[in-house]
PDB file of C-alpha atoms in Angstrom:
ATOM      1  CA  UNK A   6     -19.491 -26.648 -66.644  1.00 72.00           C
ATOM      2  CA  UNK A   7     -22.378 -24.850 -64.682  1.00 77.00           C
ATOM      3  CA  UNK A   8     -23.097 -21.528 -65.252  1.00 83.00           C
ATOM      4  CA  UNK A   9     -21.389 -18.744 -62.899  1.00 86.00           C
ATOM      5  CA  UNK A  10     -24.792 -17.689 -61.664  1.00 90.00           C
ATOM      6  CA  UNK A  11     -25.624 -21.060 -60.665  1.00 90.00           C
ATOM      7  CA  UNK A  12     -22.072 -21.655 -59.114  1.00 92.00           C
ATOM      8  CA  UNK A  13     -22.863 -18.536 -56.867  1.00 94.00           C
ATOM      9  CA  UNK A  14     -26.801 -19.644 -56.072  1.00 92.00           C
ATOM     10  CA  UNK A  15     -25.295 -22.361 -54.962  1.00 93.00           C
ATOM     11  CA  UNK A  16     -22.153 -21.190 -52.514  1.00 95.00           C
ATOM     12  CA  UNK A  17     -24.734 -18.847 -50.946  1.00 93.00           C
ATOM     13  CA  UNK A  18     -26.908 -21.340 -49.969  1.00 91.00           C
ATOM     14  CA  UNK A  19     -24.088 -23.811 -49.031  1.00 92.00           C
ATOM     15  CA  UNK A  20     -22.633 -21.068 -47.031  1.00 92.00           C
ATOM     16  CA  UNK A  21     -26.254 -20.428 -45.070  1.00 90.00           C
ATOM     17  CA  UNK A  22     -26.477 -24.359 -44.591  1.00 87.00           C
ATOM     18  CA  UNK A  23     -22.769 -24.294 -43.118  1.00 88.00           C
ATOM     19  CA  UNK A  24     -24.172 -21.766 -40.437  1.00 87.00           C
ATOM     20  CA  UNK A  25     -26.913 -23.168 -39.723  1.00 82.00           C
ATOM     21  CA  UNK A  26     -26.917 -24.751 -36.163  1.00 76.00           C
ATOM     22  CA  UNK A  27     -26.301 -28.795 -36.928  1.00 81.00           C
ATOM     23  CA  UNK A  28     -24.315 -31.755 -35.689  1.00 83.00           C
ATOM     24  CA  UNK A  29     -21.075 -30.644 -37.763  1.00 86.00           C
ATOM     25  CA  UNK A  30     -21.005 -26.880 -36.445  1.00 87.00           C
ATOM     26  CA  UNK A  31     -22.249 -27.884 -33.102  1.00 86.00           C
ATOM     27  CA  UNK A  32     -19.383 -30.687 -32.982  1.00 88.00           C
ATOM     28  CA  UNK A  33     -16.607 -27.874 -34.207  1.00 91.00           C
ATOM     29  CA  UNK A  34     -18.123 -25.796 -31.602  1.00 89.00           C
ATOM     30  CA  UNK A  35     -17.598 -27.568 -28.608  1.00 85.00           C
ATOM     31  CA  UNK A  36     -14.083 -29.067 -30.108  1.00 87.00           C
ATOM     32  CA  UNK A  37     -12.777 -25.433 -30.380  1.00 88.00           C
ATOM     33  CA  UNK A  38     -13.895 -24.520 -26.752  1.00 84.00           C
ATOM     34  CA  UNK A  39     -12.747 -27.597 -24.775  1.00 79.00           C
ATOM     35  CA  UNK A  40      -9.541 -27.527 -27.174  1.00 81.00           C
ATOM     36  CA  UNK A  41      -8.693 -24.157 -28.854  1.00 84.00           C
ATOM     37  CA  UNK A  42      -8.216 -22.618 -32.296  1.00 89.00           C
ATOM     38  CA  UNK A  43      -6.216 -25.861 -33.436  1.00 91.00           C
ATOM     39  CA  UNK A  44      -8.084 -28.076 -32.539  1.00 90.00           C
ATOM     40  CA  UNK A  45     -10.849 -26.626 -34.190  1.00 92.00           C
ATOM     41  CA  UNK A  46      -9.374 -26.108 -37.407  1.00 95.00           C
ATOM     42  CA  UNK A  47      -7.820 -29.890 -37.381  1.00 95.00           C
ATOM     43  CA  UNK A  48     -11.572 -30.947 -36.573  1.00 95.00           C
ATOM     44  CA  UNK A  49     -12.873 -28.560 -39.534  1.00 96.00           C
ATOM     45  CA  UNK A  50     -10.097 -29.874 -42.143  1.00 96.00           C
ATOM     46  CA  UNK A  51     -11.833 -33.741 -40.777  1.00 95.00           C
ATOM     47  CA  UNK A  52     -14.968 -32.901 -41.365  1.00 95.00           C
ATOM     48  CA  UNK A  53     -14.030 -31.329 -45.347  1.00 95.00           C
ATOM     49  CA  UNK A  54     -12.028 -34.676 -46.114  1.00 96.00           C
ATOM     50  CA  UNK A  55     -14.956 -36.379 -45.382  1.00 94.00           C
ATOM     51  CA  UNK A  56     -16.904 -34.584 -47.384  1.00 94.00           C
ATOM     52  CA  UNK A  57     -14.549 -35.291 -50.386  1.00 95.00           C
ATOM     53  CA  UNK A  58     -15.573 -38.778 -50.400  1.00 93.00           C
ATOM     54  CA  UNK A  59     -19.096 -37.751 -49.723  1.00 92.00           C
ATOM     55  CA  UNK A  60     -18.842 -36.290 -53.135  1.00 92.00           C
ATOM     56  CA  UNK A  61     -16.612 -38.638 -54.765  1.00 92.00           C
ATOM     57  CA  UNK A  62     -19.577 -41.475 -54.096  1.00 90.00           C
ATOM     58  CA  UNK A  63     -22.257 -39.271 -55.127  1.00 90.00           C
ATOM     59  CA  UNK A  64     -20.626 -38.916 -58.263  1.00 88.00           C
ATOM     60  CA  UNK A  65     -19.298 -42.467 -59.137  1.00 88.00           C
ATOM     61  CA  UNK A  66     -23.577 -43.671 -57.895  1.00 85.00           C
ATOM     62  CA  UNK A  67     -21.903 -45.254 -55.067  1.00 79.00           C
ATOM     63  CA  UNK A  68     -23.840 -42.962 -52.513  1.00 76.00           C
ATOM     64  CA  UNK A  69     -27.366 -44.354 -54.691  1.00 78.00           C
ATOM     65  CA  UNK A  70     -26.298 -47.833 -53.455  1.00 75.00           C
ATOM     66  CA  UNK A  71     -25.946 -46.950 -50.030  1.00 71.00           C
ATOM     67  CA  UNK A  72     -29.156 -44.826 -49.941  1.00 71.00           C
ATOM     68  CA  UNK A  73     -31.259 -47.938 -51.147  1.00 74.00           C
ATOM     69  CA  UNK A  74     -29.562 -50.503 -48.426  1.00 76.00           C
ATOM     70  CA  UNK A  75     -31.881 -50.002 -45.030  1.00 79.00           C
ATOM     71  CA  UNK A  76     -29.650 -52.488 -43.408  1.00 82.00           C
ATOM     72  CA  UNK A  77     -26.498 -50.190 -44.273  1.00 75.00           C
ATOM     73  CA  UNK A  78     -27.911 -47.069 -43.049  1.00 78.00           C
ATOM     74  CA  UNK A  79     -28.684 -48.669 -39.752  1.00 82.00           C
ATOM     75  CA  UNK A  80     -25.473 -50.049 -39.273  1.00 82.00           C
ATOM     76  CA  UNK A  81     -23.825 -46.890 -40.191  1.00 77.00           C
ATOM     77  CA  UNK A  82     -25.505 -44.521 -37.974  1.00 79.00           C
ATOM     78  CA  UNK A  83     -24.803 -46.922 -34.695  1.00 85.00           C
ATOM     79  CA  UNK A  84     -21.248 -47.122 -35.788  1.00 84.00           C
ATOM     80  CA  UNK A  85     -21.415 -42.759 -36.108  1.00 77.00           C
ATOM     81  CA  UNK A  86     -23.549 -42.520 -32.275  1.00 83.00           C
ATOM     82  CA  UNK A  87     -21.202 -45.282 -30.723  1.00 86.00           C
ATOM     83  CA  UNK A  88     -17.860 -43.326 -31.811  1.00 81.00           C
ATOM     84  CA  UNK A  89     -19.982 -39.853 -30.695  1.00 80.00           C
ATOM     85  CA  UNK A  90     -20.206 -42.036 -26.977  1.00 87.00           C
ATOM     86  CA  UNK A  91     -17.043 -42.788 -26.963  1.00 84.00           C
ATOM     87  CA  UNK A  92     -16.037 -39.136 -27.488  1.00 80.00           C
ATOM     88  CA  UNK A  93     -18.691 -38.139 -24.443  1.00 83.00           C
ATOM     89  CA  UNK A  94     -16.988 -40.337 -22.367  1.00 86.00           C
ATOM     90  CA  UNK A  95     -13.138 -39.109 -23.133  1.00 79.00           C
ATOM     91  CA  UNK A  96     -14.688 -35.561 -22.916  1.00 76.00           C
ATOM     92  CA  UNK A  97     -16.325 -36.278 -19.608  1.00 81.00           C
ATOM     93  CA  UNK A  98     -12.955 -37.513 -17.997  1.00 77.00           C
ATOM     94  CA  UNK A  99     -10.484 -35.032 -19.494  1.00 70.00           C
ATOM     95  CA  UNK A 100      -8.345 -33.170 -17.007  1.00 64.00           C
ATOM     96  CA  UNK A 101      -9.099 -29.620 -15.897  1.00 58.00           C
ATOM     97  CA  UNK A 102      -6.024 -28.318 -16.581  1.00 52.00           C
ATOM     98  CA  UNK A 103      -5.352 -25.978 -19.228  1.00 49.00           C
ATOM     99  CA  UNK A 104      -2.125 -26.383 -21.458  1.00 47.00           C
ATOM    100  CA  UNK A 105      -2.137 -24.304 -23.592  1.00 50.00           C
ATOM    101  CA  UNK A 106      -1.104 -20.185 -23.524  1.00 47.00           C
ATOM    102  CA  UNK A 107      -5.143 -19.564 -24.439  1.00 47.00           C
ATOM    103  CA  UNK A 108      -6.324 -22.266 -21.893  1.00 47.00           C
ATOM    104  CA  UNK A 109      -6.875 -25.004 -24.683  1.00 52.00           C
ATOM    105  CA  UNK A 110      -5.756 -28.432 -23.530  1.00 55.00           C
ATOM    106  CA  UNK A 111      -3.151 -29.590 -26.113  1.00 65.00           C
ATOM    107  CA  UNK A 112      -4.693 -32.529 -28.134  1.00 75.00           C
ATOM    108  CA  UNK A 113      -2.723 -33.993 -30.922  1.00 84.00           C
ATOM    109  CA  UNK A 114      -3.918 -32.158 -34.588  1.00 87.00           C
ATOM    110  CA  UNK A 115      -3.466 -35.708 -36.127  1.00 91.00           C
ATOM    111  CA  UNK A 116      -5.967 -36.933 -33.922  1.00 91.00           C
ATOM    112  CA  UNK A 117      -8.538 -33.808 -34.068  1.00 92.00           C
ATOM    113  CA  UNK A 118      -8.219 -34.860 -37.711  1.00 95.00           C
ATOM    114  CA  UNK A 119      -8.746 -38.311 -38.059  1.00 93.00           C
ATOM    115  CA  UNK A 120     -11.740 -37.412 -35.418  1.00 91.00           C
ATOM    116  CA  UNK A 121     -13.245 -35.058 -37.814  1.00 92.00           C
ATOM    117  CA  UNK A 122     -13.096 -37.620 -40.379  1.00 94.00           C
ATOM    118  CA  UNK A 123     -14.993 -40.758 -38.825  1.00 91.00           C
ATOM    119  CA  UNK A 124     -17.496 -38.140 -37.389  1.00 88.00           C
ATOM    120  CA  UNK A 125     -18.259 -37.156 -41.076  1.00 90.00           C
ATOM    121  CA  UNK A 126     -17.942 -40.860 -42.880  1.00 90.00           C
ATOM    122  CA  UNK A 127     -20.234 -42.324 -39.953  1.00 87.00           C
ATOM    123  CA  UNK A 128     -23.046 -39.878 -40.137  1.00 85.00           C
ATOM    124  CA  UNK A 129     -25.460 -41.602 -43.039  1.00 82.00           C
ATOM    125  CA  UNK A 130     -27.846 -38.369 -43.033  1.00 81.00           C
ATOM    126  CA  UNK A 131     -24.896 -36.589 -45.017  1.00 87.00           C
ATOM    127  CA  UNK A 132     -24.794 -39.127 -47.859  1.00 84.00           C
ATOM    128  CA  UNK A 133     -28.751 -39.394 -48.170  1.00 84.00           C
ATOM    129  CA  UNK A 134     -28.056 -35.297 -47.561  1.00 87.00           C
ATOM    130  CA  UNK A 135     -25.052 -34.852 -50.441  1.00 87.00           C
ATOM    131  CA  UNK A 136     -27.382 -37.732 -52.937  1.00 84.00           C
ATOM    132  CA  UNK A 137     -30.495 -35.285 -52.499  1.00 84.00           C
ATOM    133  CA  UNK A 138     -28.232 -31.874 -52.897  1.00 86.00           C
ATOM    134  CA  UNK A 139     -25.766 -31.875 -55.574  1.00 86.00           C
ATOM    135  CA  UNK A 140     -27.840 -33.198 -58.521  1.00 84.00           C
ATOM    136  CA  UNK A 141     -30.394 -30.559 -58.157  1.00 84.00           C
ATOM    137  CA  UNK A 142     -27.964 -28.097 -59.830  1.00 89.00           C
ATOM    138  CA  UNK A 143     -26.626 -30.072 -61.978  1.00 85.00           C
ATOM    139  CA  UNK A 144     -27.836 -29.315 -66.120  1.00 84.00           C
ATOM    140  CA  UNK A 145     -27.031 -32.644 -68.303  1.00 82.00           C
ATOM    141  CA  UNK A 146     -26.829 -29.979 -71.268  1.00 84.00           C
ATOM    142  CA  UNK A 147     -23.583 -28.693 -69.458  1.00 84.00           C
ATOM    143  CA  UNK A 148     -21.212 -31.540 -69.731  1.00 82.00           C
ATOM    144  CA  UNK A 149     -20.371 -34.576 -68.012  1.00 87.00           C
ATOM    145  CA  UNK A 150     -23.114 -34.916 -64.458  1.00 87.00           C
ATOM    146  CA  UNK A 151     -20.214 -36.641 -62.773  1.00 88.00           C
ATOM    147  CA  UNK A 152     -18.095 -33.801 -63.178  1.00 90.00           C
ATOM    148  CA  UNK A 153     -20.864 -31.025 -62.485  1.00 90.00           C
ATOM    149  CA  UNK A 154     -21.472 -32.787 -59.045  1.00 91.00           C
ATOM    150  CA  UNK A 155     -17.598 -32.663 -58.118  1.00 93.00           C
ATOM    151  CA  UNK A 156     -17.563 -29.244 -59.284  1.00 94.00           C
ATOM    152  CA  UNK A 157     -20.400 -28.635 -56.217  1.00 94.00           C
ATOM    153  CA  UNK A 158     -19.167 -30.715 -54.209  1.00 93.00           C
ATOM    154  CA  UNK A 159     -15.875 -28.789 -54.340  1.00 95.00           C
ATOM    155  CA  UNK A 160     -17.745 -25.452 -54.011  1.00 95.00           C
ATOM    156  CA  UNK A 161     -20.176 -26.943 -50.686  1.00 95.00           C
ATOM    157  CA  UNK A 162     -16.457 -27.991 -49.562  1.00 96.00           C
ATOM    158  CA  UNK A 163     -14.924 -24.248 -49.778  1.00 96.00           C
ATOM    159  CA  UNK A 164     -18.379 -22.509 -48.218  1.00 95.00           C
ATOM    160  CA  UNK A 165     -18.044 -25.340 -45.306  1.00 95.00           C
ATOM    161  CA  UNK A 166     -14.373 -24.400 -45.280  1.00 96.00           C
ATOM    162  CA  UNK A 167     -15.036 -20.569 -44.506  1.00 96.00           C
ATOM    163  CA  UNK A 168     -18.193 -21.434 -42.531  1.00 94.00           C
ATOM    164  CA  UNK A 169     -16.835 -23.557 -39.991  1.00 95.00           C
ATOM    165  CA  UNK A 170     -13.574 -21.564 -39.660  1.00 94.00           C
ATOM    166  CA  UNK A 171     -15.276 -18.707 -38.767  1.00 94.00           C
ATOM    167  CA  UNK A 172     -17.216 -20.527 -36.075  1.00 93.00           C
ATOM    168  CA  UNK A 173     -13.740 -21.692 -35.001  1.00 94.00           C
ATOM    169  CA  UNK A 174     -11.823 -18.145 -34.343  1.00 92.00           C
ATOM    170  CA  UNK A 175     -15.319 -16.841 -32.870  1.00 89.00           C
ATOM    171  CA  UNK A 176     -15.358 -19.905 -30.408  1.00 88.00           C
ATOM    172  CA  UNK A 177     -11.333 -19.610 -29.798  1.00 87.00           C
ATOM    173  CA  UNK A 178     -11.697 -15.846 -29.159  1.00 82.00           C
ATOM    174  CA  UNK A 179     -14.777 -16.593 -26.459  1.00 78.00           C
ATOM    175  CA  UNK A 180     -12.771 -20.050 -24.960  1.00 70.00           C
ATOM    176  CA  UNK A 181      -9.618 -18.649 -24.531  1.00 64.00           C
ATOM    177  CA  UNK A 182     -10.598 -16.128 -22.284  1.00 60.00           C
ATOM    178  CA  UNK A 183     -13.164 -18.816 -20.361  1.00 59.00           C
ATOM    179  CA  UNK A 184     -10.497 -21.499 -20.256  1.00 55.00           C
ATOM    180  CA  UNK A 185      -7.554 -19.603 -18.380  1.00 56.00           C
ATOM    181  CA  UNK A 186      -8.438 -21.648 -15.044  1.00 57.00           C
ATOM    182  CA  UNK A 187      -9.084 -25.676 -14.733  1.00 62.00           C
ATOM    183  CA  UNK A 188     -12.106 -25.239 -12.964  1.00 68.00           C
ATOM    184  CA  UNK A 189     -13.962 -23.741 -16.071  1.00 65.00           C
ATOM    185  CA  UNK A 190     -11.841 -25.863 -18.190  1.00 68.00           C
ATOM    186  CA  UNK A 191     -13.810 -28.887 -16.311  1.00 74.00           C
ATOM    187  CA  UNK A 192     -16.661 -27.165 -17.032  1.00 74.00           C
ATOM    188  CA  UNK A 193     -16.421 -26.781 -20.804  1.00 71.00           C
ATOM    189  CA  UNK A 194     -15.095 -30.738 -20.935  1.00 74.00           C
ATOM    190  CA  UNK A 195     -18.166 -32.026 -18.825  1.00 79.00           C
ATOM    191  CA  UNK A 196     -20.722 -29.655 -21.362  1.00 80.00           C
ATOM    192  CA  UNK A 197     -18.402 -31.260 -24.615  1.00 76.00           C
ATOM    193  CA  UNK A 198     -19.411 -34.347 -23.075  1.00 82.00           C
ATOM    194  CA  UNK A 199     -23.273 -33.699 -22.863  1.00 86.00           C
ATOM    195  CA  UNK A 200     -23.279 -32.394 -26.694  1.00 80.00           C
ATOM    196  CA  UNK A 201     -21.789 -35.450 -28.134  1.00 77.00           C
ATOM    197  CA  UNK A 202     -24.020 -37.779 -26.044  1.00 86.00           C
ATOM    198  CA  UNK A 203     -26.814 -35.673 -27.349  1.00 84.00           C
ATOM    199  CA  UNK A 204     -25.720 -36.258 -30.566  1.00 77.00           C
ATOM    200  CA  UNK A 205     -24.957 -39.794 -30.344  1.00 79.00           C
ATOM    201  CA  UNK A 206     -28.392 -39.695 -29.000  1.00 87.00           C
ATOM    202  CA  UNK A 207     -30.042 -38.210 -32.213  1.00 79.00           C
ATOM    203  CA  UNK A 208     -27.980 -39.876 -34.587  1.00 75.00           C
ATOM    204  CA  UNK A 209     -29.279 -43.206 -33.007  1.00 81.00           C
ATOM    205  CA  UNK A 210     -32.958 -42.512 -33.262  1.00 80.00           C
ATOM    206  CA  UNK A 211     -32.331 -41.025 -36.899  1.00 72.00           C
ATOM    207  CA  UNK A 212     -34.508 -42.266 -39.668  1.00 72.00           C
ATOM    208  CA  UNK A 213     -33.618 -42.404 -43.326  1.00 62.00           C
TER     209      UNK A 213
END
């Protein structure tokens, strides 16, 4: 197994990356604002699943495959900014009223969670991302490189974990008091709406 030093290098800097303004963050965000604490937390739960199988194919070489296929990256990344659309456009005509007792408009957690899921799975920057990553801390002296890369992939997974929920109880603490009326509960939908069409937007125009 890696050494203890190198485990820690390596949650630091996973932890930094996790905070660092991206799509994921940026998505959680927005979902935790136009939705509440919740919903955030199903989205953030999504987004870690997806990142199991994220490391699951990076170990097993599967993720090598996909990174050498042009014709799958392209067809990957329209899938990810057609589903972000569709999200801009359910964002754009959600109701104004508020729900919940913080203002959050009650969304199923099932769905939050499937919709963290696709959102991970569809965005082919985070396999080409997880393929370049994990096997720079990995030592073939240390044992098995398949199990060394779940082992990070399991530690990226916990940083993201604590990352991401603490962008979710920030953005629940600053929502709930923004979302009390439907007017700026509108509001917060129609912005949701402009950040996923962004992304969809950037996701589209990615290159490999």
């Amino acid at each position: 197994m890696p050494q203890p030093e190198t485990t820690l290098a390596f949650f630091g800097l996973s932890l930094l990356l996790g905070l660092t303004p991206g799509p994921d963050n940026l998505f959680v965000l927005m979902q935790t604002l136009a939705s509440g604490r919740r919903a955030g937390l199903a989205v953030v739960l999504g987004l870690c699943t997806g990142l199991c199988v994220h490391t699951a194919a990076v170990a097993l070489g599967l993720a090598a495959i996909f990174a050498a296929s042009a014709s799958a990256f392209v067809a990957l990344k329209f899938v990810g900014a057609s589903y972000l659309a569709y999200l801009a456009w359910q964002a754009w005509r959600a109701p104004g009223a508020a729900n919940g007792p913080d203002g959050a408009v009650d969304v199923p957690a099932a769905r939050l969670y499937r919709r963290g899921i696709v959102m991970n799975l569809t965005n082919p920057k985070i396999v080409l991302f997880f393929l370049a990553f994990l096997p720079q801390f990995v030592d073939p002296r240390l044992g098995v490189p398949a199990l060394q890369v779940s082992w990070f992939g399991c530690v990226f997974i916990v940083a993201t974990l604590i990352a991401f929920g603490s962008i979710v109880f920030l953005a629940a603490f600053l929502g709930g008091r923004l979302a009390r009326s439907g007017r700026v509960q509108r509001i917060l939908n129609r912005v949701a709406a402009v950040v996923f069409l962004g992304l969809a937007l950037r996701l589209a125009v990615a290159e490999r």
